[in-house]
Short mmCIF file of C-alpha atoms and ligand atoms in Angstrom, two decimals:
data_model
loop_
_atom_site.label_atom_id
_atom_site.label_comp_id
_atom_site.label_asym_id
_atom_site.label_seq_id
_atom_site.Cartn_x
_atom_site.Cartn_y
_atom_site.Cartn_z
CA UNK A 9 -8.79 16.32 -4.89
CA UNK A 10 -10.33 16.48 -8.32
CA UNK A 11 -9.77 13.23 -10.53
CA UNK A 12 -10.08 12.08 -13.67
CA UNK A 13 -9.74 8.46 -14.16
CA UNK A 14 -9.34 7.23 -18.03
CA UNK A 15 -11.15 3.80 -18.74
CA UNK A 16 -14.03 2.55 -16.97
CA UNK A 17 -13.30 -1.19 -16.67
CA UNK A 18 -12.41 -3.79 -13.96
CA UNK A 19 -9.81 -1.19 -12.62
CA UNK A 20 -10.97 2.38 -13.57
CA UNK A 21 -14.55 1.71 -12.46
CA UNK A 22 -12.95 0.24 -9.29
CA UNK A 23 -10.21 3.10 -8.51
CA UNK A 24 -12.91 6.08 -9.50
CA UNK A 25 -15.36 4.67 -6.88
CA UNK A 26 -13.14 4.61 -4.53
CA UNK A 27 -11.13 7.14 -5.01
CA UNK A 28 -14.80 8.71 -4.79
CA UNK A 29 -15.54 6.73 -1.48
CA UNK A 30 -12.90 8.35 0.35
CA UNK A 31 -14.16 12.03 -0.65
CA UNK A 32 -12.47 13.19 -3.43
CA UNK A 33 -14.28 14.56 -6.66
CA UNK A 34 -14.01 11.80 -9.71
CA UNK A 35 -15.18 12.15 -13.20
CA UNK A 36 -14.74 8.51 -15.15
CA UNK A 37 -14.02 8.76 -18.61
CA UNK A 38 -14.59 6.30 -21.48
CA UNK A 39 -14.81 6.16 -25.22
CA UNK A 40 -17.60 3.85 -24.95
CA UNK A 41 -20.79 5.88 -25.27
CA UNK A 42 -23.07 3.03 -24.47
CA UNK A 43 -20.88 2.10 -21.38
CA UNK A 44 -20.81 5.32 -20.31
CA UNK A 45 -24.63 6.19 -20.41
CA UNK A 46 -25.62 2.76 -18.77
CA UNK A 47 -23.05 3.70 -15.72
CA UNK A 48 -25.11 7.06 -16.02
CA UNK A 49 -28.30 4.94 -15.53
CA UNK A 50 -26.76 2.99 -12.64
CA UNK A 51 -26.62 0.02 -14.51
CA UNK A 52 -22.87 -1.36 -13.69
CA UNK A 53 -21.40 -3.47 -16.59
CA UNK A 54 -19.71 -5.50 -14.43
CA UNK A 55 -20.03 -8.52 -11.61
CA UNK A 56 -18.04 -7.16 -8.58
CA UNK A 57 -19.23 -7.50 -5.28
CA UNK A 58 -19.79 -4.25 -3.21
CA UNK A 59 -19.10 -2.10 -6.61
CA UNK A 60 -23.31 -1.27 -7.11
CA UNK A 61 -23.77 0.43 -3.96
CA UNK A 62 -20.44 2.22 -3.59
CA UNK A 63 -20.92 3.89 -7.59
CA UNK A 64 -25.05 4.37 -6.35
CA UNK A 65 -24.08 5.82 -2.94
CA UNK A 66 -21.57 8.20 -4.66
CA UNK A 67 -22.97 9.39 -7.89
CA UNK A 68 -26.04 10.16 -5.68
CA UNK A 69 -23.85 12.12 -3.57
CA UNK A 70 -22.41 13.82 -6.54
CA UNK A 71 -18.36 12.91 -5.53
CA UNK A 72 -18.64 10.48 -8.95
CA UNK A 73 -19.72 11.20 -12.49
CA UNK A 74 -19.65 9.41 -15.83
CA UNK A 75 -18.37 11.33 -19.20
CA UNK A 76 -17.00 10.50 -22.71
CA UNK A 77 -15.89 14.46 -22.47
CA UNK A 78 -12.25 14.21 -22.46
CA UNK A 79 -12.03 17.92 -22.44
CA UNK A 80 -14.04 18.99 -19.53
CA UNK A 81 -12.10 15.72 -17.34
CA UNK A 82 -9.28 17.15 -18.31
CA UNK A 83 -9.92 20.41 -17.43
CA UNK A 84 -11.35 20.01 -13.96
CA UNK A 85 -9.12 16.96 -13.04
CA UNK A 86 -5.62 17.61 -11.09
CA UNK A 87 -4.82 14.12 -11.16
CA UNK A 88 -5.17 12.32 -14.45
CA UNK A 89 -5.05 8.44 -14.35
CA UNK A 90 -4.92 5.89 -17.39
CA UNK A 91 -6.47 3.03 -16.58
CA UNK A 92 -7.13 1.84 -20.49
CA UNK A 93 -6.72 -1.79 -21.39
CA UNK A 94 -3.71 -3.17 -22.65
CA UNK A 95 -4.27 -6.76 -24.49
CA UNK A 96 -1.69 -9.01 -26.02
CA UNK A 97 -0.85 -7.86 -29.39
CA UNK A 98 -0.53 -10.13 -31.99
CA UNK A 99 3.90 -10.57 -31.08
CA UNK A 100 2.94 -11.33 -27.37
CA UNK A 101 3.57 -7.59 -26.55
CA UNK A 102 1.00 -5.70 -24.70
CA UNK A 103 -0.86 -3.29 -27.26
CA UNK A 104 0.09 0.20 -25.50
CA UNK A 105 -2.71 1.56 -28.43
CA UNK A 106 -5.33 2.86 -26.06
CA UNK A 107 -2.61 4.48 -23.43
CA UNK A 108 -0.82 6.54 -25.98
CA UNK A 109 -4.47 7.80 -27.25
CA UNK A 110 -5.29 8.98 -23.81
CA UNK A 111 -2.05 10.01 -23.40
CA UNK A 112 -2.07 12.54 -26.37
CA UNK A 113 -5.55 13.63 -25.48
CA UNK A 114 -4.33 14.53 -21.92
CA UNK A 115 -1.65 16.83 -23.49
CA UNK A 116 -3.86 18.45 -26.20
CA UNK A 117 -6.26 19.44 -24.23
CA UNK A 118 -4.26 20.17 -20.55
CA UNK A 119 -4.89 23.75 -19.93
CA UNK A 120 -2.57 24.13 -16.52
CA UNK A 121 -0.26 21.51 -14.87
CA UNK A 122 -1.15 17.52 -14.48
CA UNK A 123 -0.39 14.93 -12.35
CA UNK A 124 -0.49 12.05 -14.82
CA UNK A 125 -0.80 8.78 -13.43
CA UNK A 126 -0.31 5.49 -15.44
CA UNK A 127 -2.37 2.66 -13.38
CA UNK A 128 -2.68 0.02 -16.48
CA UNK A 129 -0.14 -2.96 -16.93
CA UNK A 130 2.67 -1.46 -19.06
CA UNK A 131 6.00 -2.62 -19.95
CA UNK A 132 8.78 -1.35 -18.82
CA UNK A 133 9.87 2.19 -20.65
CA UNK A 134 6.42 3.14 -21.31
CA UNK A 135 5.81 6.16 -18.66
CA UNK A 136 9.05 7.72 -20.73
CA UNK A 137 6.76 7.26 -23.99
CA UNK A 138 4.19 8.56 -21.85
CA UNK A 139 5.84 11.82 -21.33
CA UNK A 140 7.22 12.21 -25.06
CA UNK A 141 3.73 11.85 -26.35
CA UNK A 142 2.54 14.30 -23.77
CA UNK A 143 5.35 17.12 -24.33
CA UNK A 144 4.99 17.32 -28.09
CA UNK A 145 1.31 18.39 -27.15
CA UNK A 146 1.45 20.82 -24.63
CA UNK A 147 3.53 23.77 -23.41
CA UNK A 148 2.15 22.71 -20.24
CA UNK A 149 4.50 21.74 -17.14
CA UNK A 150 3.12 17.96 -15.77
CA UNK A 151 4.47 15.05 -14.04
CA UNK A 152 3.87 10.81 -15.20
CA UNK A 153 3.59 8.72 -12.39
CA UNK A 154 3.32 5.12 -12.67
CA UNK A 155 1.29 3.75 -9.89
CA UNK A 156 0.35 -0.29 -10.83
CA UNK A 157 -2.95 -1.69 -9.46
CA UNK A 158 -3.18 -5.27 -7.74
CA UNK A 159 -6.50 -5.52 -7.32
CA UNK A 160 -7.81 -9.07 -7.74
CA UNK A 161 -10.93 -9.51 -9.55
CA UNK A 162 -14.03 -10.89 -7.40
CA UNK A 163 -12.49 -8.69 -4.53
CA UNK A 164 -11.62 -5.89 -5.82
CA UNK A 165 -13.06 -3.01 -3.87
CA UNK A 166 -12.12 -4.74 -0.99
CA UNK A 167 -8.10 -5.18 -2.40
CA UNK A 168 -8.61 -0.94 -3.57
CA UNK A 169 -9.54 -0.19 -0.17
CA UNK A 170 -7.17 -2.23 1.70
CA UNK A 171 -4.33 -2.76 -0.06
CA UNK A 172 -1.00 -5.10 0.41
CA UNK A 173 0.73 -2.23 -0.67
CA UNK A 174 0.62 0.64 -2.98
CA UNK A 175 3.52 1.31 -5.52
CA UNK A 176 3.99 4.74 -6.60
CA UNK A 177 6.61 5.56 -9.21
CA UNK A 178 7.70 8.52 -9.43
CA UNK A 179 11.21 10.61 -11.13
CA UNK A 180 9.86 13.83 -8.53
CA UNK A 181 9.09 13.64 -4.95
CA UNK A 182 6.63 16.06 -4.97
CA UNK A 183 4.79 14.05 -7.66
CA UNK A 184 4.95 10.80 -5.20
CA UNK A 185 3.84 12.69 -1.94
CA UNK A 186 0.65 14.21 -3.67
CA UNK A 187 -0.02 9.89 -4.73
CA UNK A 188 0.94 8.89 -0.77
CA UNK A 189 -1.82 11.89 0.14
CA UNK A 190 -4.12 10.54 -2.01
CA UNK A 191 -3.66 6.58 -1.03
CA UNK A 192 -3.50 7.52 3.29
CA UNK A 193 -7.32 6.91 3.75
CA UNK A 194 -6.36 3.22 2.59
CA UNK A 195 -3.44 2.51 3.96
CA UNK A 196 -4.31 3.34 7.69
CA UNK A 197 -3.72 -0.33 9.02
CA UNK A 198 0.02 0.26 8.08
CA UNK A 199 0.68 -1.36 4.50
CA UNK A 200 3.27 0.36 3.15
CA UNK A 201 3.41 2.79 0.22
CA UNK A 202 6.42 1.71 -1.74
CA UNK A 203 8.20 4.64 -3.85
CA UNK A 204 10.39 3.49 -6.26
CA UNK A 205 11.72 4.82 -9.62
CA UNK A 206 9.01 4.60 -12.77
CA UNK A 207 10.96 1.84 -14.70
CA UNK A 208 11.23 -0.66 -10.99
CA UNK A 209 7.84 0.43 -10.58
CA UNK A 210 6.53 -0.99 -13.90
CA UNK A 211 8.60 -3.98 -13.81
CA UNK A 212 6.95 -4.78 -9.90
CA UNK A 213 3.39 -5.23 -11.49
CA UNK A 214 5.14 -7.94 -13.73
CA UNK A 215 7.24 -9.63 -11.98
CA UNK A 216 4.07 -9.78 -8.77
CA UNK A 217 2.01 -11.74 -11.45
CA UNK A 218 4.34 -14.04 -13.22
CA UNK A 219 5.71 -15.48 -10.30
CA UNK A 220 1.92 -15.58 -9.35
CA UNK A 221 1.26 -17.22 -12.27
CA UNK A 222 4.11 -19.23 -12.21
CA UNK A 223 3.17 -21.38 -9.01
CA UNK A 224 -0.05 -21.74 -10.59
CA UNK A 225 2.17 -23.87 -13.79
CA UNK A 226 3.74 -25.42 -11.13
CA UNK A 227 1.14 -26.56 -9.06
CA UNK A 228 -0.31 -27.93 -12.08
CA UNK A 229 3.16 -29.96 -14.00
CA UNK A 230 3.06 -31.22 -9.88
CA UNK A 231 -0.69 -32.46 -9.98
CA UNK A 232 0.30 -34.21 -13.37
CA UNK A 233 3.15 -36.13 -11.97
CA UNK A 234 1.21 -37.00 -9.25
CA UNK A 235 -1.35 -38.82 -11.68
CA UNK A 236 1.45 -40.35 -13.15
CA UNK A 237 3.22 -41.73 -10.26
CA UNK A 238 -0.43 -42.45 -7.95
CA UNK A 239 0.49 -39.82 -5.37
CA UNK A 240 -2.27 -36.70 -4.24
CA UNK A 241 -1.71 -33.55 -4.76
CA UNK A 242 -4.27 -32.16 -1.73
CA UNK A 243 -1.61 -33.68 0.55
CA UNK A 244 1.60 -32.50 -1.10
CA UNK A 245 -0.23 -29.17 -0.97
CA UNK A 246 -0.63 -29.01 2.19
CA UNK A 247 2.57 -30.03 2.79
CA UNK A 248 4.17 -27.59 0.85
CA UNK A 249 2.34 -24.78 2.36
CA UNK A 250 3.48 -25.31 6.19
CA UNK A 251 6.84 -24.64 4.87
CA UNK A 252 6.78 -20.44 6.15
CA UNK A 253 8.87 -19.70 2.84
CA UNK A 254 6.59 -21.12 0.68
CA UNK A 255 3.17 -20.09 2.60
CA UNK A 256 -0.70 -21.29 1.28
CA UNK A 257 -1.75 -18.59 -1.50
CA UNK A 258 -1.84 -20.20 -5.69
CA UNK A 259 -1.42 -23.67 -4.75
CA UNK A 260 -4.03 -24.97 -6.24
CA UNK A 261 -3.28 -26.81 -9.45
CA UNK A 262 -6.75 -27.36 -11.76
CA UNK A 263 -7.62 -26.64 -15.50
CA UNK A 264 -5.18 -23.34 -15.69
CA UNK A 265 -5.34 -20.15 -14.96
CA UNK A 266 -6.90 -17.01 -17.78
CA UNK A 267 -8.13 -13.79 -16.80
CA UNK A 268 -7.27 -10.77 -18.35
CA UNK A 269 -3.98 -10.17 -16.50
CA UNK A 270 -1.81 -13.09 -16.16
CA UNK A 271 -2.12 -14.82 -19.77
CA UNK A 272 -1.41 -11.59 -20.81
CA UNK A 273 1.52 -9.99 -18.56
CA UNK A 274 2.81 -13.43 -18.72
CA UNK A 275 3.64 -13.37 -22.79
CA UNK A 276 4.18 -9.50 -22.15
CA UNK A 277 7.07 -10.01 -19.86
CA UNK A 278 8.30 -13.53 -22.30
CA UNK A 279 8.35 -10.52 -25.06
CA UNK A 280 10.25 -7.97 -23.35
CA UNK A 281 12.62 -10.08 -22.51
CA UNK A 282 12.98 -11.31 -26.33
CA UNK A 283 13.44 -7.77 -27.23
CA UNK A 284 16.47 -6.85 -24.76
CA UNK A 285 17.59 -10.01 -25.89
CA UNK A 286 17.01 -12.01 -22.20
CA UNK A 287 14.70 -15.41 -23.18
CA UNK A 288 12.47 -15.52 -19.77
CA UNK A 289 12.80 -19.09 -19.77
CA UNK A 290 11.14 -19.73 -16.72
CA UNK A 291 8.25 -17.61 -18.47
CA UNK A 292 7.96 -19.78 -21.41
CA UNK A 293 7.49 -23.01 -19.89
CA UNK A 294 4.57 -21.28 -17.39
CA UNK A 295 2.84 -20.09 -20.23
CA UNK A 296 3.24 -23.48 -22.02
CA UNK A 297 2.02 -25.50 -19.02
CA UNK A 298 -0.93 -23.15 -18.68
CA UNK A 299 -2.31 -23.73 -22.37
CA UNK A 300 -1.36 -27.40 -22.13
CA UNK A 301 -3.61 -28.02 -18.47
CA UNK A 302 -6.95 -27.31 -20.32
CA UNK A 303 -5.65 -29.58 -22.91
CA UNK A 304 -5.30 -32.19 -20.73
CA UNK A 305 -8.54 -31.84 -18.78
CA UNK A 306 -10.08 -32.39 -22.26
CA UNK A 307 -7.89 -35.09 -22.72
CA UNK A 308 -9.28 -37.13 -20.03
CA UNK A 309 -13.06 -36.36 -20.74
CA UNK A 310 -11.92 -38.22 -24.11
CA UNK A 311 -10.10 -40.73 -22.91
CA UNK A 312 -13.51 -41.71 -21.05
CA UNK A 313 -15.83 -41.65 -23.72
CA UNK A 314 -13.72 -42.52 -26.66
CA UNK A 315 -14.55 -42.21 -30.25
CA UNK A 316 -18.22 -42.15 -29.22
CA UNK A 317 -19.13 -38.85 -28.42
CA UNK A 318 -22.01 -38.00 -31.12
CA UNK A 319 -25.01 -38.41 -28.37
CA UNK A 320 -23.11 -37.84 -25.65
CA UNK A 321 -23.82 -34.52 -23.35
CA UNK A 322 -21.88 -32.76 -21.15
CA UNK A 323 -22.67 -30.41 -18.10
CA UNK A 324 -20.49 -27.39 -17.39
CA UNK A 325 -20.41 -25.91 -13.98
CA UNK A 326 -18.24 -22.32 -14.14
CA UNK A 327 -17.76 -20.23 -17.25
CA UNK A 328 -15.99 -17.38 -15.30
CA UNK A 329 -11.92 -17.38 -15.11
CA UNK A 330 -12.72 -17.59 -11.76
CA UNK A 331 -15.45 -17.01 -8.93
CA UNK A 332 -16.81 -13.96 -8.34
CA UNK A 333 -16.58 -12.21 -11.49
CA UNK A 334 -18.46 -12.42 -14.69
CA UNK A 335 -15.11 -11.95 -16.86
CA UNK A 336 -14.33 -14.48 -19.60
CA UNK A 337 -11.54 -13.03 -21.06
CA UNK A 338 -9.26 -16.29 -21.52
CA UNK A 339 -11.26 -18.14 -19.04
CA UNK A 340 -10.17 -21.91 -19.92
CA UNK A 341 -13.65 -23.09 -20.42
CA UNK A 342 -13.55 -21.27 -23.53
CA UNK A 343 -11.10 -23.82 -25.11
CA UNK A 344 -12.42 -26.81 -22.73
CA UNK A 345 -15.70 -25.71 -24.48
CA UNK A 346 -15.04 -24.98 -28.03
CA UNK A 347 -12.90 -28.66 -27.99
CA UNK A 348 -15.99 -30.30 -26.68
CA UNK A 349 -18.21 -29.20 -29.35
CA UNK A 350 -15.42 -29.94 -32.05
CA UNK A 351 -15.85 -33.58 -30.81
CA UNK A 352 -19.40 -33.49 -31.42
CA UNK A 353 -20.39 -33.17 -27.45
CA UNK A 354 -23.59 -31.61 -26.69
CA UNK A 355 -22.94 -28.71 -24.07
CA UNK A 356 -24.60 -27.63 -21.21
CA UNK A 357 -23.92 -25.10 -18.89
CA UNK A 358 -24.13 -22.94 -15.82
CA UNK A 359 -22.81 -19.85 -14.24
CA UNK A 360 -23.88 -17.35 -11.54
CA UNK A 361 -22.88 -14.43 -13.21
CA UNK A 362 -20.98 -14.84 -16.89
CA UNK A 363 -23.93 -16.73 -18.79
CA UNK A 364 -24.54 -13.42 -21.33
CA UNK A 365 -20.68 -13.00 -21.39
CA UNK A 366 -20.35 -16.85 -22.71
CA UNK A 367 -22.90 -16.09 -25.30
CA UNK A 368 -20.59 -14.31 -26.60
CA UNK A 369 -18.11 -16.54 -26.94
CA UNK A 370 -21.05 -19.74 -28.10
CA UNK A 371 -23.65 -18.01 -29.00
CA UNK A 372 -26.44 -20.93 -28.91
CA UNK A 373 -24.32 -23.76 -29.40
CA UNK A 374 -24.25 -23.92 -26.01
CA UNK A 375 -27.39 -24.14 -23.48
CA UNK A 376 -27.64 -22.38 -20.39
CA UNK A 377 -29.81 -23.11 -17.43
CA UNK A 378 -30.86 -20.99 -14.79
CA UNK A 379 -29.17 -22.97 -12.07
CA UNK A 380 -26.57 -25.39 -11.50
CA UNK A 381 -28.77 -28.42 -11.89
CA UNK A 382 -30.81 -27.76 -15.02
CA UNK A 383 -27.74 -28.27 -17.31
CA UNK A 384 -27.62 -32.01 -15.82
CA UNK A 385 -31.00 -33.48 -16.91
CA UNK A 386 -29.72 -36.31 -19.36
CA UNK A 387 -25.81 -35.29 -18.91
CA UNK A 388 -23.64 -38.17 -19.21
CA UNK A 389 -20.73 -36.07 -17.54
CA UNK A 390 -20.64 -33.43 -15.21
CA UNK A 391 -17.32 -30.93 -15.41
CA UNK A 392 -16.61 -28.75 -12.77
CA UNK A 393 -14.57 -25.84 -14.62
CA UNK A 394 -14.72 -22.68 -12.13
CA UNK A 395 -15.35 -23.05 -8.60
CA UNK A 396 -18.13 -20.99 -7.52
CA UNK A 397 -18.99 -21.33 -3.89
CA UNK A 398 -22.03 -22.47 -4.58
CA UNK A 399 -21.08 -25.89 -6.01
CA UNK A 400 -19.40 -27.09 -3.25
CA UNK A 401 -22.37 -28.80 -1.85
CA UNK A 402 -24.71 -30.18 -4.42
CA UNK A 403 -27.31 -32.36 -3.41
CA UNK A 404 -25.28 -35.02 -4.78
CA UNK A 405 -28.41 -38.00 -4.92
CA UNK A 406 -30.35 -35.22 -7.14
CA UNK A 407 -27.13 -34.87 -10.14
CA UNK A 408 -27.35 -38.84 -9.91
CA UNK A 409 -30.81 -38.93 -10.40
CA UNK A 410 -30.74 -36.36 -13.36
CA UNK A 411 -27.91 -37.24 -14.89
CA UNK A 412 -27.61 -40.60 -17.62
CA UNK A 413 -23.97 -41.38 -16.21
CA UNK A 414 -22.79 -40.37 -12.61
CA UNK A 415 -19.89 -38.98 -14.04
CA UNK A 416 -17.96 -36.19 -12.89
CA UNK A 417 -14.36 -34.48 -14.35
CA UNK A 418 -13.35 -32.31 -11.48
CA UNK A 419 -11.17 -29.42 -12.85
CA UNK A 420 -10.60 -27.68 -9.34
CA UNK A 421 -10.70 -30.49 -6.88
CA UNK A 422 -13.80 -29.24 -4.94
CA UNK A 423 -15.17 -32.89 -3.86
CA UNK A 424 -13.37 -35.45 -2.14
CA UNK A 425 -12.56 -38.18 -4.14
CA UNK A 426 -13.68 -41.29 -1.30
CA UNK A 427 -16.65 -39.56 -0.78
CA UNK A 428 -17.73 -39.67 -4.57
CA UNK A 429 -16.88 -42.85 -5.13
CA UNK A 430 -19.29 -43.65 -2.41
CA UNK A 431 -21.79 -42.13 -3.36
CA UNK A 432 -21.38 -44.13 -7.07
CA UNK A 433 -19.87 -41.73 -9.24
CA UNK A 434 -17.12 -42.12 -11.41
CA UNK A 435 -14.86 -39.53 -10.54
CA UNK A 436 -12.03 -37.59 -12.02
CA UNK A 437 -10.02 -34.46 -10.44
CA UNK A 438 -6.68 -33.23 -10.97
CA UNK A 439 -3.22 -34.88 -9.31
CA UNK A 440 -5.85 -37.03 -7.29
CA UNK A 441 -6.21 -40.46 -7.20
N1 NAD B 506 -8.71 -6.60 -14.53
C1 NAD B 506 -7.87 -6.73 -13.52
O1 NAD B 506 -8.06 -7.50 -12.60
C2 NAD B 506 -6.62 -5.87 -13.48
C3 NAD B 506 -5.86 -5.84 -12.31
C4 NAD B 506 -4.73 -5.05 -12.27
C5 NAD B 506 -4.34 -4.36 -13.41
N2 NAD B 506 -5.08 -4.43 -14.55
C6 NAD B 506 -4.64 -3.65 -15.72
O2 NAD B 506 -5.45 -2.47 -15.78
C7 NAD B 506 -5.70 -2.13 -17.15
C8 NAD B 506 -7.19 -2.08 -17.40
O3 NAD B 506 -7.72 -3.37 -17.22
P1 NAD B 506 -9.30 -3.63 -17.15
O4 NAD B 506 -9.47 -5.07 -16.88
O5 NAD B 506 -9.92 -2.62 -16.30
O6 NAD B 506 -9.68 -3.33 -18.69
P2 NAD B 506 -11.12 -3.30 -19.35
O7 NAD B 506 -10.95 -3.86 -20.72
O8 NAD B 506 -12.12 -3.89 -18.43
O9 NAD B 506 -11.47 -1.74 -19.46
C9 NAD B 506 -10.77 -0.87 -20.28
C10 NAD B 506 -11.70 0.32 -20.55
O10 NAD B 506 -10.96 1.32 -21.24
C11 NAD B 506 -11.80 1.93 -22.20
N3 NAD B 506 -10.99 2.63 -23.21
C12 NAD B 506 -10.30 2.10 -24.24
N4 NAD B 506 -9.68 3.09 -24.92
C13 NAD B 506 -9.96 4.25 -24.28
C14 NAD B 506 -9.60 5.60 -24.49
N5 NAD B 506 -8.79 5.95 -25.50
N6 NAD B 506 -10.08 6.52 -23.64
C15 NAD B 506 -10.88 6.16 -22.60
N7 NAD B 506 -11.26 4.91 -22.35
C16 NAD B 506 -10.81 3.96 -23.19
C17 NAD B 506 -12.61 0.76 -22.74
O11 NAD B 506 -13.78 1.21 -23.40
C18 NAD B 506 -12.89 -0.01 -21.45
O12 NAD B 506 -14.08 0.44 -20.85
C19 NAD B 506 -4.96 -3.17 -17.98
O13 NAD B 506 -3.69 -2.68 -18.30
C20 NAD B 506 -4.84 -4.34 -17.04
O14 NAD B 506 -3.73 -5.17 -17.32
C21 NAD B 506 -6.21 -5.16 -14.60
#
């Protein structure tokens, strides 16, 4: 099949390879002209383990290609997917900017039928707008198709080839079967391919990561009672999770959760239901226990050092929103971070992958070292903000030697509290005594 995927990012960069992988003929398309001719070069913009060899092994073998020329994808391309971004706009509402522009490029410059397939976050109603835009462009007959991705970042070729499930919707059969032919090769272990209409199947893609997100907030309002009343969280946890209708997955609590998908389907869901006049009130107080955790993971490092924080330094472990990607976007040691330096804290910090992102976001008011140690030479606190694998087991006796005060604020519970103590450091985590 001959594909054109729209957007080279997290997901488009992930669906084209893959889509690629399994033998079909994919052209990636982005407005980025830099982006484009470093993907050209083989240099991937992006941390995401197993994506490097998979886009080497199949632009070598011609089945992928990189382009900023809409026309020619277009043209060759049967089946058309949008995989643009679609950030919070300034009401909460996810900015549908970049789909509509690839939408009305599709249709000006279709030439024969398209299968038009809408793989970014939108909010309900938009594959109708999708359509409008396209028909007042072309004479052309076509199809939109929403087909949500679930991929999680840090495993993402992995989730693309081996799915929980695929959602295809679809207002024509024929439309859906030529998506179930396409998604077979990775859905041979029997996940299901779920056709639904294109409204439900928008609406899945939300509701999948609020409630996500939502026993995240929870997690975390339950790690902050348990502070309050001395009870630990680890154990409730685990309780909680041997219950078969609650299961183990997202109950972690820690600093909050950011990313680029559930901060911002989270408010995008809170706005469409202000606008068919439904307050998502569940919604609201997830996304207001999300922006308060970081808060109060600040609050504590305060609480330690008081007023006196001019010559104090801190050490940061984990810039990332998470392990195993190199994405900031509303990672929460951006506002742990920026609040720490607004104190007067000197910063440290470390990250496998997302140091020249975090630039970004500090430029130099922040210093990096080149592994997770460096940044603890004189640190008077060590915070542990994402949890890469590879600080679960420090050589504990070297921090204490490097650091000025064995202290550590443990945002995602990765050391056992006993042991620390032990060992002679004074030790905070979260719902954990
Ligand atoms: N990142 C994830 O884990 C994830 C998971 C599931 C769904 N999604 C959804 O998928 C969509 C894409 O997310 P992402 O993280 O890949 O975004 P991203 O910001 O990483 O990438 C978007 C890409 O689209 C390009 N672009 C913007 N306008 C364009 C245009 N008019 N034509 C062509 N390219 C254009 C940008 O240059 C950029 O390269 C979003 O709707 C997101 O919510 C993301």
């Amino acid at each position: 099949m001959n594909i054109g995927v729209f957007g080279t990012g997290y997901v488009g960069l992930v669906a084209g390879a893959c889509f690629a992988e399994s033998g079909n003929d994919v052209v990636c398309v982005d407005i980025d002209a830099k982006k484009v001719e470093k993907l050209r070069q083989g240099i991937i913009p992006i941390y995401e383990p197993g994506l490097p060899e998979m886009i080497e092994r199949n632009t070598r073998e011609e089945r992928l290609t990189f382009t900023t020329d809409f026309e020619a994808a277009v043209r060759k391309s049967f089946i058309l997917f949008i995989a643009v971004g679609t950030p919070t706009s300034a009401t909460g509402a996810a900015d549908l900017t970049a789909v509509f522009n690839v939408a009305r490029d599709i249709g000006r410059l279709m030439d024969r039928y398209k299968l038009i397939v809408t793989k970014s976050t939108v909010p309900v109603g938009t594959g109708e707008k999708v359509r409008e835009i396209i028909a007042k462009e072309t004479k052309h007959q076509f199809d939109v198709v929403s087909n949500p991705e679930f991929l999680k970042q840090g495993a993402a070729v992995e989730d693309f080839m081996k799915p929980d499930r695929v959602v295809v919707g679809a207002d024509d059969i024929r439309a859906a079967e030529i998506l179930r032919d396409l998604y077979a090769p990775f859905v041979r272990t029997g996940s299901p391919v779920l056709i639904m209409d294109v409204r439900t199947a928008e609406m899945v893609k939300y509701a999948a990561n609020a409630f996500l997100a939502a026993r995240i907030s929870f997690m975390n309002e339950i790690a902050n009672l348990c502070e309050e009343v001395g009870a630990d969280v680890s154990m409730i946890r685990v309780g909680m999770a041997a219950d078969a209708r609650i299961g183990p997955a997202f109950l972690f609590p820690g600093v909050g959760y950011g990313g680029s998908c559930f901060p911002k389907d989270t408010k995008a869901l809170i706005q469409t239901g202000r606008e068919h006049d439904y307050p998502m009130k569940i919604l609201e107080a997830v996304d207001t226990v999300n922006s308060d955790q970081a808060d109060r993971f600040v609050s504590k490092v305060r609480k330690h050092f008081g007023k006196d924080t001019r010559e104090k330094r801190v050490a940061v472990w984990g810039l990332s929103f998470k392990p195993r990607t190199n994405d900031m976007r509303e990672a929460p040691s951006i506002k742990i971070i920026k609040s720490l330096l607004n104190d007067g804290f000197s910063v440290g910090a470390y990250d496998p992958e997302a140091v020249e992102e975090a630039r970004r976001y500090f430029g130099d008011r922040v210093q990096y070292s080149t592994n997770n140690y460096g940044c603890l030479e004189g640190a008077d606190a060590l915070l542990v903000v994402t949890e890469w694998q590879v600080f679960r087991n420090p050589n504990f006796e070297r921090m204490k030697a490097m650091m000025r005060q064995p202290t550590v604020f443990d945002g995602r519970n990765i050391f056992d509290p006993g042991h620390m103590r032990q060992l002679g450091f004074t030790y905070y985590s979260i719902g954990r005594r």
